[in-house]
N, CA and C atoms as an extended XYZ file, in Angstrom:
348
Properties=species:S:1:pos:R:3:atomname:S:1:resname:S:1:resid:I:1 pbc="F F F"
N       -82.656       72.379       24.173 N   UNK     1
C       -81.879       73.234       25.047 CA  UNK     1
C       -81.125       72.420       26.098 C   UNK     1
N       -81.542       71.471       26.640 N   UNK     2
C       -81.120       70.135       27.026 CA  UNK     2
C       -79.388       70.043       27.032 C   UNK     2
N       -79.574       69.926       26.027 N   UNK     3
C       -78.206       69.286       25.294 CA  UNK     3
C       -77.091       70.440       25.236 C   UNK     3
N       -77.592       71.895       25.042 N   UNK     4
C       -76.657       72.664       24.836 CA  UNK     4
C       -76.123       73.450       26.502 C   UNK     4
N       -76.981       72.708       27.537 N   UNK     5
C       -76.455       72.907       28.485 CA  UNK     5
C       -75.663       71.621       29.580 C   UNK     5
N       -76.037       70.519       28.893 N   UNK     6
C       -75.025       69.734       28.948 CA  UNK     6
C       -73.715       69.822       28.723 C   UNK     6
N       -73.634       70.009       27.278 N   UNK     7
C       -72.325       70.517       26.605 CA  UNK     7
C       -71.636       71.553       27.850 C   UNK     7
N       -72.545       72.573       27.635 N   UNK     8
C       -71.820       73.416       28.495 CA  UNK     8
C       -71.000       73.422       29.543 C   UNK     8
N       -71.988       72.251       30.691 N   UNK     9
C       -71.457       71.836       31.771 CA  UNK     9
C       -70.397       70.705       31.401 C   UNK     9
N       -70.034       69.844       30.742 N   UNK    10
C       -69.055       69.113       30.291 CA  UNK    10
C       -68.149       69.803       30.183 C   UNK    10
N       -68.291       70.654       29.385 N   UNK    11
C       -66.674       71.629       29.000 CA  UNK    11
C       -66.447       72.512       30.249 C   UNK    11
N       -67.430       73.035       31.160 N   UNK    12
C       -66.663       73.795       32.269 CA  UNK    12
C       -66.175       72.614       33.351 C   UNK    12
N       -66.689       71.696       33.404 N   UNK    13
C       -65.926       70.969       34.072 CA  UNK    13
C       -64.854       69.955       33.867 C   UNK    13
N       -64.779       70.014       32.481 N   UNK    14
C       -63.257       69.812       31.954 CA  UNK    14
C       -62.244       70.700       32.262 C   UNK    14
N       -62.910       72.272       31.646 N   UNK    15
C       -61.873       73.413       31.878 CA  UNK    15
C       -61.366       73.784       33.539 C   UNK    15
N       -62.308       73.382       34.340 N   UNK    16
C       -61.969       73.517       35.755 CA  UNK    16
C       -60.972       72.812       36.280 C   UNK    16
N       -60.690       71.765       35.729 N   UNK    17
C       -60.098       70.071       36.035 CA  UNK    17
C       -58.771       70.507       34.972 C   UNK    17
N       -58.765       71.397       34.165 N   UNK    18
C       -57.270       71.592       33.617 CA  UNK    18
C       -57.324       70.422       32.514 C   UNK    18
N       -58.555       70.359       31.555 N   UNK    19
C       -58.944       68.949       30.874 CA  UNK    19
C       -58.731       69.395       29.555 C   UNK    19
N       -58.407       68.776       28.368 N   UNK    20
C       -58.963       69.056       26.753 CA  UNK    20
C       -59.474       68.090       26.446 C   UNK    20
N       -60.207       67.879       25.522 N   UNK    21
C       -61.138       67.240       25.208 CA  UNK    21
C       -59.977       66.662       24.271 C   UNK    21
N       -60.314       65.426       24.544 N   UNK    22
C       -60.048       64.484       22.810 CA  UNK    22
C       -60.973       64.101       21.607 C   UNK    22
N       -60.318       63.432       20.811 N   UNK    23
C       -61.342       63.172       19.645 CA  UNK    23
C       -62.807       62.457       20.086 C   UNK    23
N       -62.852       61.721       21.278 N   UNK    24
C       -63.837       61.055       21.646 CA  UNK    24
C       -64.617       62.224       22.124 C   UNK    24
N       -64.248       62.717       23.151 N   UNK    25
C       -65.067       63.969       23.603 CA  UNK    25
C       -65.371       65.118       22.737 C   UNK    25
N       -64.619       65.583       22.051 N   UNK    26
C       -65.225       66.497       20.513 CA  UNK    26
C       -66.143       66.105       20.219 C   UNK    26
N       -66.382       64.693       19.293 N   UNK    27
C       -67.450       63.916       18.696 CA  UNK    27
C       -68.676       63.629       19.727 C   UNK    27
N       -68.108       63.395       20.680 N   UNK    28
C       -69.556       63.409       21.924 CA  UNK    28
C       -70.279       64.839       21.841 C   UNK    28
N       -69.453       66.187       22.198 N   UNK    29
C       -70.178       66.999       22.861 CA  UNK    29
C       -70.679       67.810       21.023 C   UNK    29
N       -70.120       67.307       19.844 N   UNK    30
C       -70.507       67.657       18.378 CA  UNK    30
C       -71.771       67.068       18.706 C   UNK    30
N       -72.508       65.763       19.035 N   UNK    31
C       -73.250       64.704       18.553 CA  UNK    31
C       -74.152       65.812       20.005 C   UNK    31
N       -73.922       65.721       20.622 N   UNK    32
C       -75.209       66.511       21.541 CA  UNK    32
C       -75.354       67.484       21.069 C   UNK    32
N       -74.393       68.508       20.526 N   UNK    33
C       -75.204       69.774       20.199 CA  UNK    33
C       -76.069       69.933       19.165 C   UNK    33
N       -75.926       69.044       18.199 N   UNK    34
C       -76.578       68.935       16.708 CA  UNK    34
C       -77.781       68.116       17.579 C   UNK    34
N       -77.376       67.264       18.148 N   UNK    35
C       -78.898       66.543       18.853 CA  UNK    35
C       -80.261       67.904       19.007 C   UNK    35
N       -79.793       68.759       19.349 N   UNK    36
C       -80.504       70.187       20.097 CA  UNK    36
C       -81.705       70.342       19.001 C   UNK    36
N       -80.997       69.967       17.402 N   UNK    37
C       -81.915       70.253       16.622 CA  UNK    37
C       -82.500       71.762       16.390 C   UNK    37
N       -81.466       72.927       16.609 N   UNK    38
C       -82.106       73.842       16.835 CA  UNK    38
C       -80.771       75.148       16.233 C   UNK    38
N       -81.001       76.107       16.028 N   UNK    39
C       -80.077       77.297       15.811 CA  UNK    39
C       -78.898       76.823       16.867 C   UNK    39
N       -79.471       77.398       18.102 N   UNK    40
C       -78.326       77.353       19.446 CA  UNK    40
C       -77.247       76.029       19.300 C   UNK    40
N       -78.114       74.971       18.772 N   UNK    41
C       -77.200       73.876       18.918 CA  UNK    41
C       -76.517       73.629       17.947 C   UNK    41
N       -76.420       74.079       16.770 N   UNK    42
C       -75.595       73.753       15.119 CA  UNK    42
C       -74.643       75.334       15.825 C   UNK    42
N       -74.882       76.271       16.291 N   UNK    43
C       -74.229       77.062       16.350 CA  UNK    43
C       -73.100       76.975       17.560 C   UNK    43
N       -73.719       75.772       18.186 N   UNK    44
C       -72.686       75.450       19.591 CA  UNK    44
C       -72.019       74.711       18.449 C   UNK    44
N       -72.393       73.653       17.777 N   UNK    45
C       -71.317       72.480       17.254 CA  UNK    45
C       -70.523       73.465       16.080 C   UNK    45
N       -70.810       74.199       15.777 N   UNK    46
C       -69.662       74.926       15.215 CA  UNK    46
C       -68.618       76.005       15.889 C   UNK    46
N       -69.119       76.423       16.570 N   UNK    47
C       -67.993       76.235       17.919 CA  UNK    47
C       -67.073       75.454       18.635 C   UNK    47
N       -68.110       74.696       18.666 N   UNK    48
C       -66.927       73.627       19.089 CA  UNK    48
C       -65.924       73.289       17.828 C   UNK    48
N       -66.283       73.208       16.253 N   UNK    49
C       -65.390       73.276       15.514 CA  UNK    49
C       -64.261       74.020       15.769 C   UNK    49
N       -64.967       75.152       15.439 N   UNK    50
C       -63.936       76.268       15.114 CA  UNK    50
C       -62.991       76.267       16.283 C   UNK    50
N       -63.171       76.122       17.194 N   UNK    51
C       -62.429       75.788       18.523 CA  UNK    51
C       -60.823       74.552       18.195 C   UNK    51
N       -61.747       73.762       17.606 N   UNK    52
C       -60.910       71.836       17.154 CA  UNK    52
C       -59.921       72.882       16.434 C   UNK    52
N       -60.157       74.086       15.709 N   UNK    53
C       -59.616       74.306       13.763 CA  UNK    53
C       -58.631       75.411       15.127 C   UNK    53
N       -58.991       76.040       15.793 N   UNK    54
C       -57.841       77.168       16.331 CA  UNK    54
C       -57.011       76.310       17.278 C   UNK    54
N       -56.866       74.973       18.116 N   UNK    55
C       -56.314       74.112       18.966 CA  UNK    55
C       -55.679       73.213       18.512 C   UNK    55
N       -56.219       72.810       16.862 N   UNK    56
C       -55.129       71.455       16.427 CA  UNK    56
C       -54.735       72.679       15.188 C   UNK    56
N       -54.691       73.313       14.558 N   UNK    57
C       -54.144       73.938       13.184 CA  UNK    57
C       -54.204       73.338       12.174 C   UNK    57
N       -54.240       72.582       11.940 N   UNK    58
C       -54.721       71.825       10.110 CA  UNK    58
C       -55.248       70.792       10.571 C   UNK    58
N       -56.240       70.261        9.522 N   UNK    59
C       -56.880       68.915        8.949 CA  UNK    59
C       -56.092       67.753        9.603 C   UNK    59
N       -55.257       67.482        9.387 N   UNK    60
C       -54.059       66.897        9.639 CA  UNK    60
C       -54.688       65.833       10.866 C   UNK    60
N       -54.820       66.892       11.618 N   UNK    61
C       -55.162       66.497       13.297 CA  UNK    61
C       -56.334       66.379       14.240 C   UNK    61
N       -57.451       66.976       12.453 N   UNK    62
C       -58.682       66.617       13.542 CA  UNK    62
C       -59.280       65.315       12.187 C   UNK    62
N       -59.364       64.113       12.912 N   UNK    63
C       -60.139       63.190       12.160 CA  UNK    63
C       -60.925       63.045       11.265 C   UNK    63
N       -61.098       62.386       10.487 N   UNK    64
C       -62.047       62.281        9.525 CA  UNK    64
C       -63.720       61.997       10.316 C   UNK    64
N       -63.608       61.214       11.214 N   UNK    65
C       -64.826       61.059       12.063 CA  UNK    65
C       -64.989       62.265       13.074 C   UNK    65
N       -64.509       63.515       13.000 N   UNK    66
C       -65.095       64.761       13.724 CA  UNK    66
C       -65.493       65.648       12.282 C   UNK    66
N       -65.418       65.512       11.433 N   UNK    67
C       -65.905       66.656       10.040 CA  UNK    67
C       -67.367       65.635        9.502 C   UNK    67
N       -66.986       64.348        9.496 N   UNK    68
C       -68.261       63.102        9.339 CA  UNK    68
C       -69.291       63.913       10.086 C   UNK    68
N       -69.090       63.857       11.359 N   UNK    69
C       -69.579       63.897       12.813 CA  UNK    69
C       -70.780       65.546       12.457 C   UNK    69
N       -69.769       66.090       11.946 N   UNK    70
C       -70.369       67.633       12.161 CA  UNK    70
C       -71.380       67.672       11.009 C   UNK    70
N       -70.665       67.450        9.655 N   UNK    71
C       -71.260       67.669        8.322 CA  UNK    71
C       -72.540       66.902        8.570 C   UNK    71
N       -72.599       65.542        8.832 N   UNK    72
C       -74.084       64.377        8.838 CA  UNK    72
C       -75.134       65.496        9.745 C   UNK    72
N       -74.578       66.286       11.011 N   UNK    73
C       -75.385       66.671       11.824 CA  UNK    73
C       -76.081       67.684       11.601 C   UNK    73
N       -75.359       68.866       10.789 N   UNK    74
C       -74.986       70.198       10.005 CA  UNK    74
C       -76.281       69.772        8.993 C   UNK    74
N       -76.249       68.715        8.123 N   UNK    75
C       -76.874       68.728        6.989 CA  UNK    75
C       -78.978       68.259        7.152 C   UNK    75
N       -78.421       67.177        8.548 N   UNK    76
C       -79.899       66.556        9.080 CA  UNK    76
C       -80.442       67.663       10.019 C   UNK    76
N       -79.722       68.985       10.256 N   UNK    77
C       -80.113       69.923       10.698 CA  UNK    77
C       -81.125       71.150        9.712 C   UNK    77
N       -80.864       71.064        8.341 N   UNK    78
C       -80.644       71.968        7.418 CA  UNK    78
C       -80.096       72.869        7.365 C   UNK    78
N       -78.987       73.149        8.040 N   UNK    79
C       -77.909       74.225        8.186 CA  UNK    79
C       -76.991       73.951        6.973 C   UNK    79
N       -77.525       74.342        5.632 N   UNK    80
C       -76.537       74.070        4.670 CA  UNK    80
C       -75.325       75.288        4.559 C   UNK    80
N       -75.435       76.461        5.446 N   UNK    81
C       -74.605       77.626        5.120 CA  UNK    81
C       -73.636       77.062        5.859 C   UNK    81
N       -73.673       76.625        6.963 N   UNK    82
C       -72.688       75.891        8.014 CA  UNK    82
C       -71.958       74.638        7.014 C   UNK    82
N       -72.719       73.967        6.300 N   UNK    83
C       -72.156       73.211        5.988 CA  UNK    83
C       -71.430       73.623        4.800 C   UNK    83
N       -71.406       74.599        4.072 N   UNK    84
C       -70.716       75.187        3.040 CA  UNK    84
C       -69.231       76.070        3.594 C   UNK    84
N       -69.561       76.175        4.644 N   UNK    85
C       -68.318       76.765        5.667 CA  UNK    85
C       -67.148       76.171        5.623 C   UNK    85
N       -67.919       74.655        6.692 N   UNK    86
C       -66.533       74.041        6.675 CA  UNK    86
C       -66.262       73.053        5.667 C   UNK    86
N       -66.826       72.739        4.433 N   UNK    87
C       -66.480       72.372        3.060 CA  UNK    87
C       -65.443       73.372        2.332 C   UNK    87
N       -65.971       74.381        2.433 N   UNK    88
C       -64.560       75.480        1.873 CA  UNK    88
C       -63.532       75.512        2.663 C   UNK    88
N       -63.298       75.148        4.297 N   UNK    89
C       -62.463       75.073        4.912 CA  UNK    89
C       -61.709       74.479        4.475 C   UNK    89
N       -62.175       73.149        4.189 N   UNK    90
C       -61.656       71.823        3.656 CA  UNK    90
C       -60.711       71.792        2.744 C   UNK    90
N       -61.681       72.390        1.570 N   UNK    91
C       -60.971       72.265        0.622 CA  UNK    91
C       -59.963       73.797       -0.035 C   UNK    91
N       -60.249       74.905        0.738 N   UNK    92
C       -59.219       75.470        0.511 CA  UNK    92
C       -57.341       75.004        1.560 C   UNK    92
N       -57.932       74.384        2.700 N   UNK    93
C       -56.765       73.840        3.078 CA  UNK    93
C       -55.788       72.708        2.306 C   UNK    93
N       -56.710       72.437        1.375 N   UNK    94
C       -56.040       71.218        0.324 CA  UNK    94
C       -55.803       70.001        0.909 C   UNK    94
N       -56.259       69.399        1.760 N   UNK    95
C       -56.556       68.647        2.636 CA  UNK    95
C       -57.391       67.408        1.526 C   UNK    95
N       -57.035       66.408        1.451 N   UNK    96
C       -58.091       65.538        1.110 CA  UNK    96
C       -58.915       64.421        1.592 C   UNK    96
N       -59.683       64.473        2.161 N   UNK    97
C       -60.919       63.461        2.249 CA  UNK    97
C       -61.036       62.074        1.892 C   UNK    97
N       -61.060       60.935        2.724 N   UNK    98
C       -60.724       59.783        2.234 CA  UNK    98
C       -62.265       59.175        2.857 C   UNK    98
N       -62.790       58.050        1.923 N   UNK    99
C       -63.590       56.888        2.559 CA  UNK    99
C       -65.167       57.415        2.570 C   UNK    99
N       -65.516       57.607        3.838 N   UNK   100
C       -67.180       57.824        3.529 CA  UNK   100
C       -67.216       59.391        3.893 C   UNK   100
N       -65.894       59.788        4.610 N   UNK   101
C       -66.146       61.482        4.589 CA  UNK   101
C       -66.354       62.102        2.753 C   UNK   101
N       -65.155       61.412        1.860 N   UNK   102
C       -65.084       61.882        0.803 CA  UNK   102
C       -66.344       61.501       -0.095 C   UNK   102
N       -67.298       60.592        0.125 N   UNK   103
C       -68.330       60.420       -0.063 CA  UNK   103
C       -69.321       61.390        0.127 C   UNK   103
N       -69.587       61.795        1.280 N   UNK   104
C       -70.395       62.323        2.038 CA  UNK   104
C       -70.027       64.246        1.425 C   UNK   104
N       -69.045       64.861        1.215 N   UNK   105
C       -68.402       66.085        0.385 CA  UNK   105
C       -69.325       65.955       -0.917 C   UNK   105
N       -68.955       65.086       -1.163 N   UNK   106
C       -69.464       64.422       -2.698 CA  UNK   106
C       -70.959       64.613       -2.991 C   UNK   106
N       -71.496       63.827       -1.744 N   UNK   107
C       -73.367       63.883       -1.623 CA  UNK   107
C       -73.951       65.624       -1.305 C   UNK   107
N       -73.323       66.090       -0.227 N   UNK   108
C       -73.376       67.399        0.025 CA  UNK   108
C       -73.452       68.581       -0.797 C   UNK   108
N       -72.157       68.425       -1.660 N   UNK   109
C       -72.195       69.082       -2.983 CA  UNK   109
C       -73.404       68.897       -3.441 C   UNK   109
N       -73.772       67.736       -4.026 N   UNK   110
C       -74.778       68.140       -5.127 CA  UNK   110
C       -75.933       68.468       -4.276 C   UNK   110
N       -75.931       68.279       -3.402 N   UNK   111
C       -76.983       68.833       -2.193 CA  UNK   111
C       -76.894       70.223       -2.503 C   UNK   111
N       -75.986       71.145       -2.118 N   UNK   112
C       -76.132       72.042       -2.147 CA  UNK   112
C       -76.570       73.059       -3.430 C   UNK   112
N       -76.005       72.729       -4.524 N   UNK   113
C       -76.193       72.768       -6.127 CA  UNK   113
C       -77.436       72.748       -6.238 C   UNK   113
N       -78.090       71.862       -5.433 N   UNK   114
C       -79.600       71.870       -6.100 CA  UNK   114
C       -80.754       72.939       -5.306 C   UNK   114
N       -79.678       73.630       -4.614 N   UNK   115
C       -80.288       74.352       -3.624 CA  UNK   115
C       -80.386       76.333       -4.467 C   UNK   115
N       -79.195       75.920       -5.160 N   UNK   116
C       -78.861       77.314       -5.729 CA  UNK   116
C       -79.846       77.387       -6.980 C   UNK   116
């Protein structure tokens, strides 16, 4: 719980200060909320996604190291429904995946497959 009120206070005192977060700060306040280890906190870091997905509009613009960031956290969480979320995001945007993210899609998948 720690962590998801950290977050919290980070972002209101960005938003007070007239601040947006950049890719560094996304990936920071992603990496604390999944830290939480808990519902509240996979459900903050997908917030904070979905937030990245309504502020930048396509793939395009949010890094390969903020979907890394979420999915590694998403998955060491066992939140595989979350992680089936923004995999369909992904790939219905037609967006493609390069390096150890496209790896990591790859591992996930059959992760999930073996789940069904």
């Amino acid at each position: 719980m720690v962590q998801k009120q950290l977050v919290d206070e980070i972002m209101a005192k960005m938003t007070a200060r007239g601040m947006e977060p950049n890719r560094v700060t996304r990936n920071f306040l992603l990496l604390a909320a999944l830290k939480a280890d808990d519902k509240a906190g996979t459900d903050q870091a997908m917030q904070i996604w979905r937030e990245t997905i309504a502020d930048k509009g396509n793939q395009d613009h949010i890094p390969h190291t903020t979907y890394f960031t979420l999915l590694n956290g998403l998955a060491k969480n066992g939140r595989y429904d979350c992680v089936q979320e923004v995999m369909e995001h992904i790939y219905r945007s037609g967006w493609q995946p390069k390096g150890s993210l496209e790896k990591l899609l790859r591992q996930l998948s059959r992760e999930i497959a073996l789940r069904v």
